[in-house]
Every structure is written in C-alpha cells, then in structure tokens.
Coordinates of N, CA and C in Angstrom, one line a residue:
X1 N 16.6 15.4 7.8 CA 15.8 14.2 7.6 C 14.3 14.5 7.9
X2 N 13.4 13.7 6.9 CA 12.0 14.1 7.2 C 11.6 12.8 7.6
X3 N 10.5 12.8 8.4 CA 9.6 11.4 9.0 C 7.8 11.8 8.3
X4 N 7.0 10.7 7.6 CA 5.8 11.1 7.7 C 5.0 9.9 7.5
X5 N 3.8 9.9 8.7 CA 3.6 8.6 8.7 C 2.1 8.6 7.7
X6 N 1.9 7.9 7.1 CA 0.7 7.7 6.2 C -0.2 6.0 6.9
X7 N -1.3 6.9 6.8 CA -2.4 5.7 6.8 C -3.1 4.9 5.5
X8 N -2.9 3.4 5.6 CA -3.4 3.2 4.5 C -4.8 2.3 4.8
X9 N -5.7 2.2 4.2 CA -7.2 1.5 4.7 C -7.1 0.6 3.7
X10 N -7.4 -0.7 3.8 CA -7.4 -2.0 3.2 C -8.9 -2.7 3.2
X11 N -9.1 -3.2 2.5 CA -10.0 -3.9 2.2 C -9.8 -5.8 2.3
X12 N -9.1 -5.9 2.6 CA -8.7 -7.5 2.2 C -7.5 -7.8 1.9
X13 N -7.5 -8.7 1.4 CA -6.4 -9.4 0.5 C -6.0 -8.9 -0.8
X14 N -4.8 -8.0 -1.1 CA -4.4 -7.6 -2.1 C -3.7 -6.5 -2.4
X15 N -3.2 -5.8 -3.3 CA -2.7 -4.8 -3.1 C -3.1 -3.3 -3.9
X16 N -2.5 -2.8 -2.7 CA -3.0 -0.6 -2.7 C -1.9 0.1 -2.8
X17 N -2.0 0.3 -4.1 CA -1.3 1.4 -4.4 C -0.6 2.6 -3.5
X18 N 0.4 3.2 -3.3 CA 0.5 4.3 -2.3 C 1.5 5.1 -3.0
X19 N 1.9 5.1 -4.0 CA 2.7 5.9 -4.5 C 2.4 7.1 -5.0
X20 N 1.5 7.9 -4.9 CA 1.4 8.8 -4.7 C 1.1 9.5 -3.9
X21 N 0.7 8.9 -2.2 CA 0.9 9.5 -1.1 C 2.4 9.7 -0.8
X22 N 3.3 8.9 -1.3 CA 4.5 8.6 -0.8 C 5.0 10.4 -1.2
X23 N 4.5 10.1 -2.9 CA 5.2 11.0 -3.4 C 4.8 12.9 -2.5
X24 N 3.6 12.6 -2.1 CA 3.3 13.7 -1.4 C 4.0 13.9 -0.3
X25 N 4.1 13.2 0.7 CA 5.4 13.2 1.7 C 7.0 13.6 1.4
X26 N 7.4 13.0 -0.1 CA 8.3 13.9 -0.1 C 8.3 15.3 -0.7
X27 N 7.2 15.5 -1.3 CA 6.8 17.0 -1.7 C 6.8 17.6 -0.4
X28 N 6.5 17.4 0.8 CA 6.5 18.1 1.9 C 7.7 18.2 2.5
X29 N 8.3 17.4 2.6 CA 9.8 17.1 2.8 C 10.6 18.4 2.0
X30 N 10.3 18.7 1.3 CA 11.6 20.0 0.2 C 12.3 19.0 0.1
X31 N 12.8 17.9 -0.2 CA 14.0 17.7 -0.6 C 13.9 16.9 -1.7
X32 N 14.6 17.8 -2.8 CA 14.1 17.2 -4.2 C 15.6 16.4 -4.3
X33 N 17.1 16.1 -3.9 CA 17.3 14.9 -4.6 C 17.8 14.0 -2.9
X34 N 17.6 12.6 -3.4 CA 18.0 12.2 -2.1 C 17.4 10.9 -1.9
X35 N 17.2 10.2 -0.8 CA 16.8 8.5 -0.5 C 15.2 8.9 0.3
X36 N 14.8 7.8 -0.3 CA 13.3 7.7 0.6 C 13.1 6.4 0.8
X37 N 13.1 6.0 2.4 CA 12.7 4.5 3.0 C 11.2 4.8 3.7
X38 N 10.8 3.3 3.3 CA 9.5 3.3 3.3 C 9.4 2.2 4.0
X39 N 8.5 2.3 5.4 CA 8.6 1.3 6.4 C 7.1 1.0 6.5
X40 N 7.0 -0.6 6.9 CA 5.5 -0.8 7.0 C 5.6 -1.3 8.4
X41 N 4.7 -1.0 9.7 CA 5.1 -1.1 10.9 C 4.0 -2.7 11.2
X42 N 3.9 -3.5 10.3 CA 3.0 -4.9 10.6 C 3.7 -5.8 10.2
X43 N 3.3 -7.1 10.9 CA 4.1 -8.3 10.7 C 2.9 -9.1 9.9
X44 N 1.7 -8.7 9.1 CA 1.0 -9.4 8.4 C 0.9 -8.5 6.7
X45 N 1.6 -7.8 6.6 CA 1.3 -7.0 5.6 C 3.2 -6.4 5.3
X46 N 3.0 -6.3 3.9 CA 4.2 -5.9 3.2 C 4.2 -4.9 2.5
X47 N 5.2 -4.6 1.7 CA 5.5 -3.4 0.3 C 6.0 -3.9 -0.5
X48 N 5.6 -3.3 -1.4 CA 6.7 -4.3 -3.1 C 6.3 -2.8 -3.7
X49 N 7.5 -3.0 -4.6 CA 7.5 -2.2 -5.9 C 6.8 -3.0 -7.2
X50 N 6.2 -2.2 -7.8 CA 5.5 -3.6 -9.0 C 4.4 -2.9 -10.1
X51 N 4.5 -3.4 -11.2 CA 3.9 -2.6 -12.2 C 2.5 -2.3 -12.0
X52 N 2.5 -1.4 -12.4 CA 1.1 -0.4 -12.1 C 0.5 0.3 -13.4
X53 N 0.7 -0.8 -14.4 CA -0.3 -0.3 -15.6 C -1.3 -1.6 -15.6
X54 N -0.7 -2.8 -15.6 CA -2.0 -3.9 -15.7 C -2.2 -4.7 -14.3
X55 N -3.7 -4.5 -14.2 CA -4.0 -4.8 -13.5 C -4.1 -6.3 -12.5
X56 N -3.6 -7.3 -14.4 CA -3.6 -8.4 -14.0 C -2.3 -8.8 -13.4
X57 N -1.4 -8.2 -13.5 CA 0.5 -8.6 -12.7 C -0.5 -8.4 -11.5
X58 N -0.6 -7.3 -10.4 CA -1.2 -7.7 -9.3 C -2.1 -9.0 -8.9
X59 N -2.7 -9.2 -9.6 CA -3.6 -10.4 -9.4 C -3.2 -11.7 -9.7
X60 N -2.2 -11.3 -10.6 CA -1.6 -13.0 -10.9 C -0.1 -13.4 -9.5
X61 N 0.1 -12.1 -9.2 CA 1.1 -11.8 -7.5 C 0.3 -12.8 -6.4
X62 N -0.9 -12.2 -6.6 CA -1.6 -12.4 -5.2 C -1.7 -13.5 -4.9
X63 N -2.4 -14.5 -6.7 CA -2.9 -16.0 -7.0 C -1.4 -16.8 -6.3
X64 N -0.5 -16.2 -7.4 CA 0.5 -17.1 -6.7 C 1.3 -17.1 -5.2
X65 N 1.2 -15.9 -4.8 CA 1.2 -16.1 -3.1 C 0.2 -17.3 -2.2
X66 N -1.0 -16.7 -3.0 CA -1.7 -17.4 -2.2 C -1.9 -19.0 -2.6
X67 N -1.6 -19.2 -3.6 CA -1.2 -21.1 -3.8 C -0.2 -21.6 -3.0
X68 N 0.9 -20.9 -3.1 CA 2.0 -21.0 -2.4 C 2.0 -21.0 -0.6
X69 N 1.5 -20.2 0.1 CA 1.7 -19.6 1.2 C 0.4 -20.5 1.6
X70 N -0.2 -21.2 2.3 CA -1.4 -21.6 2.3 C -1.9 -22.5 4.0
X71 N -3.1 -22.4 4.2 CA -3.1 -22.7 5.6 C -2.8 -24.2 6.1
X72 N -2.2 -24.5 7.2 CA -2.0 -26.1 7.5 C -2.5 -25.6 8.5
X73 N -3.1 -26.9 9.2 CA -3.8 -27.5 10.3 C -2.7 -27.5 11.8
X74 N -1.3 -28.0 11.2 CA -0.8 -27.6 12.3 C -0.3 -26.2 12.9
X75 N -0.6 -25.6 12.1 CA -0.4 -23.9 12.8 C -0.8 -23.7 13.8
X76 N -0.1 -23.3 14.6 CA -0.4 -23.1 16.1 C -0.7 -21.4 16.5
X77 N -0.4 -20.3 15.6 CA -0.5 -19.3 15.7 C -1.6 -18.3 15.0
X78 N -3.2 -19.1 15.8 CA -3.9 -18.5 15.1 C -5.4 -17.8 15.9
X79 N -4.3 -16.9 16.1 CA -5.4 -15.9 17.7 C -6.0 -15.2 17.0
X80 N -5.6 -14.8 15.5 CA -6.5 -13.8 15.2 C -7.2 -14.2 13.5
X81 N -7.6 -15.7 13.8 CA -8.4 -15.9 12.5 C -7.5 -17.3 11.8
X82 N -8.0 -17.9 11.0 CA -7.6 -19.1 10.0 C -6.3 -18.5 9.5
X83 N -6.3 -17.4 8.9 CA -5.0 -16.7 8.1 C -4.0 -15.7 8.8
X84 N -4.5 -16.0 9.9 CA -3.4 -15.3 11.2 C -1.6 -16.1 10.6
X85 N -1.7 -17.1 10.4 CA -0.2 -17.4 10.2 C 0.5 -17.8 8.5
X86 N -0.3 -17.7 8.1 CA -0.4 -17.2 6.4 C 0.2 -15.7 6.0
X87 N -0.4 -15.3 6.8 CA -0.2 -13.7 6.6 C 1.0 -13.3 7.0
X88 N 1.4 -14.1 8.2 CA 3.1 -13.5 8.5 C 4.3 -14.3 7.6
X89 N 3.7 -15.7 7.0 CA 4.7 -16.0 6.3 C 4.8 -15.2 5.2
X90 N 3.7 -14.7 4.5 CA 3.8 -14.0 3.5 C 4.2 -13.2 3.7
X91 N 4.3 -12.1 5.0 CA 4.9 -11.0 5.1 C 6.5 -11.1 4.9
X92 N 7.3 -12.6 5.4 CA 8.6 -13.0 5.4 C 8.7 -13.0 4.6
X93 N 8.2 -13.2 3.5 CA 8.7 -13.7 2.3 C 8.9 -12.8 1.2
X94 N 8.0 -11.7 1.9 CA 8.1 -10.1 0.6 C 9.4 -9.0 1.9
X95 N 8.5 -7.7 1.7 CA 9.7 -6.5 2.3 C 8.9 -6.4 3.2
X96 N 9.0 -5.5 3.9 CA 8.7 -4.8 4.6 C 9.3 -3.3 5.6
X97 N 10.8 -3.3 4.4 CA 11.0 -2.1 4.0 C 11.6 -1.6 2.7
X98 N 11.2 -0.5 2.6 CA 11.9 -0.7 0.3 C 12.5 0.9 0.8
X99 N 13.9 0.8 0.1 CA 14.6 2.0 -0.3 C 14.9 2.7 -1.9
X100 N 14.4 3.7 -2.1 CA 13.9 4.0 -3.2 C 14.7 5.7 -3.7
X101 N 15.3 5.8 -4.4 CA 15.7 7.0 -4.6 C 14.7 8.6 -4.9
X102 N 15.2 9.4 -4.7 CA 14.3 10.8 -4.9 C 15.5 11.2 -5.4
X103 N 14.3 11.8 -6.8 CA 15.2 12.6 -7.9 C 13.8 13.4 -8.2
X104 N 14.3 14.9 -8.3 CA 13.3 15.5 -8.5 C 12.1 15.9 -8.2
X105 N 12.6 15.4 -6.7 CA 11.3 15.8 -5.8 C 10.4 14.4 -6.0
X106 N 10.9 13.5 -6.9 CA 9.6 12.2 -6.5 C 10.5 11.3 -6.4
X107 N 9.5 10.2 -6.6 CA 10.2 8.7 -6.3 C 10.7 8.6 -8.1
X108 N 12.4 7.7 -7.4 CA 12.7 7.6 -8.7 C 12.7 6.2 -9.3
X109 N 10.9 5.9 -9.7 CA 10.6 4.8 -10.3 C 10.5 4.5 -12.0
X110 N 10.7 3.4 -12.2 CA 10.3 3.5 -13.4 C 9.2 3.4 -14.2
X111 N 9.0 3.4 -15.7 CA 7.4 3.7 -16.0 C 6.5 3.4 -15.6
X112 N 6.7 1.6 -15.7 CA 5.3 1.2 -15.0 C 5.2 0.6 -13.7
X113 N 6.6 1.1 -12.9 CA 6.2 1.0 -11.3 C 5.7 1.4 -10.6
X114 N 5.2 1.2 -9.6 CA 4.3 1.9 -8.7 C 4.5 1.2 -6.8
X115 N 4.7 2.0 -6.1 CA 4.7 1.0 -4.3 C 3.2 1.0 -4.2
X116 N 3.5 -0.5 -3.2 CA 2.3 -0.8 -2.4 C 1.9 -1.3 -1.3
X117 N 1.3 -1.2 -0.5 CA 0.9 -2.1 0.4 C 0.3 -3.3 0.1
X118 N 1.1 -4.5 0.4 CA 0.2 -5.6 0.4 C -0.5 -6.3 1.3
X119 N -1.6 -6.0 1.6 CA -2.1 -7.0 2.3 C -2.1 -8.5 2.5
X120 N -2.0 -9.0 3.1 CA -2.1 -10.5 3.3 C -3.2 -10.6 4.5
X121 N -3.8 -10.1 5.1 CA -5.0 -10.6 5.8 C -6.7 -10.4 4.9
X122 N -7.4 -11.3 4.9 CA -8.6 -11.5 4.6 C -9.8 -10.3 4.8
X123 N -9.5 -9.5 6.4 CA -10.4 -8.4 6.7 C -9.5 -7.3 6.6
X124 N -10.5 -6.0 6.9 CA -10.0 -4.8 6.4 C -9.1 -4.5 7.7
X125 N -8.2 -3.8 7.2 CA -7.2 -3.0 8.6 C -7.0 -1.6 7.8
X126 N -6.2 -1.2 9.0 CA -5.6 0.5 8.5 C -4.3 -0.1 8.5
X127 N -3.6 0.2 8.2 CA -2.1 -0.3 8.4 C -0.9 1.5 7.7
X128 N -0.1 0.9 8.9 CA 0.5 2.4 9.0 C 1.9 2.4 8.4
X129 N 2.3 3.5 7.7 CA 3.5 3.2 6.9 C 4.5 4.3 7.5
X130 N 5.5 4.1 7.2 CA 6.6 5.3 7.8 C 7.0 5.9 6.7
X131 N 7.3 7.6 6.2 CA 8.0 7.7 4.5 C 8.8 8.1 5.6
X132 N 10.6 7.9 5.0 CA 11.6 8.7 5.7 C 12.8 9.4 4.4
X133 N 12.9 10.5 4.6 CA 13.5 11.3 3.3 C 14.5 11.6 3.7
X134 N 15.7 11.8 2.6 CA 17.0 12.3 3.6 C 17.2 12.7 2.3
X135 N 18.6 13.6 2.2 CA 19.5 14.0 1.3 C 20.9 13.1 1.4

C-alpha cells in the first residue's frame, strides 16, 4: 500500500483539476494495476469526477450548487464567514472520498473525465488530499 499526500491551492469557489497529480502519485507508487482512493481531509470542500474537456459543465456544476445550496439567516454556524455553512452543506452533498481504479499505472478514467477538488468556500485555502494505491 502507498499513502501520498498532495497539496492543492485554491482560489475561491470552484473547481481544480488534480488528476494529474493524482496520476503522479501513483507513478510513484509502482503499482501499475490496482485501486486508488482519494481522500479530501475538509468538511468545506469536496471531489467529483467530471468532464474535463468543456469548461462550461464545471461552471454550470458550480451555478447550480450554488442556486441550490444558499445562505439563510438562520444559520447558526458561521465562525468563519457568511459561507461558513453553505460550504459544509455542499460538501454533504458531493464526496469527499472517490474510489477509482488503476490500470496501467494511471487512473482508469474515461475520455473526458478528470478528478477535482471542489471548493465551496469564497477565499483561497490549501486543502490537503490523501492519494492511497493498493494492488
């Protein structure tokens, strides 16, 4: 079993690509066939698998989260900003861990998939991911 933790830097609200750090983790790993889980260690931010040729499927993800998911007045859980409790429903409501096969030494996704970190907070964070590889 391999562990490797990756940093991801965010800018806001939206999502970042990581599938090709992932894929680097398991290139370090040696193990070309086998399972790769992918853990995100925050309760304001997620992972999804999701096409990664247009740019607008991300953006039309985000719009409809964010119509959906939206701030009330009675939230009581908001120590760290207006979207302090937006962001963890949103995080309920996606992954925040994805199991993904390795075949060939990569992720075995399809054409126009791609993983990511989603943000759901407004300011920038680092947010830390776990890749874990097994055979």
């Amino acid at each position: 079993m391999f562990h490797h933790s990756l940093t991801v830097p965010t800018s806001g609200v939206g999502l970042y690509e990581i599938t090709e750090a992932v894929n680097g983790a398991i290139l370090r790993s040696h193990i070309s066939d086998g399972m790769c889980n992918i853990f995100i260690t925050h309760t304001s931010a997620s992972l999804c698998v999701q096409e990664n040729a247009d740019y607008t499927a991300k953006a039309d993800l985000e719009a409809f989260l964010t119509q959906h998911v939206r701030y009330e007045s009675w939230f009581t859980h908001t120590a760290e900003g207006r979207d302090d409790m937006t962001a963890h429903i949103k995080a309920a409501l996606t992954e925040v861990s994805l199991a993904i096969p390795v075949i060939n030494g990569r992720l075995g996704l399809g054409l126009w998939q791609g993983v990511y970190v989603w943000e759901h907070r407004e300011r920038s964070h680092k947010r830390n991911v776990i890749v874990t590889v097994w055979e």
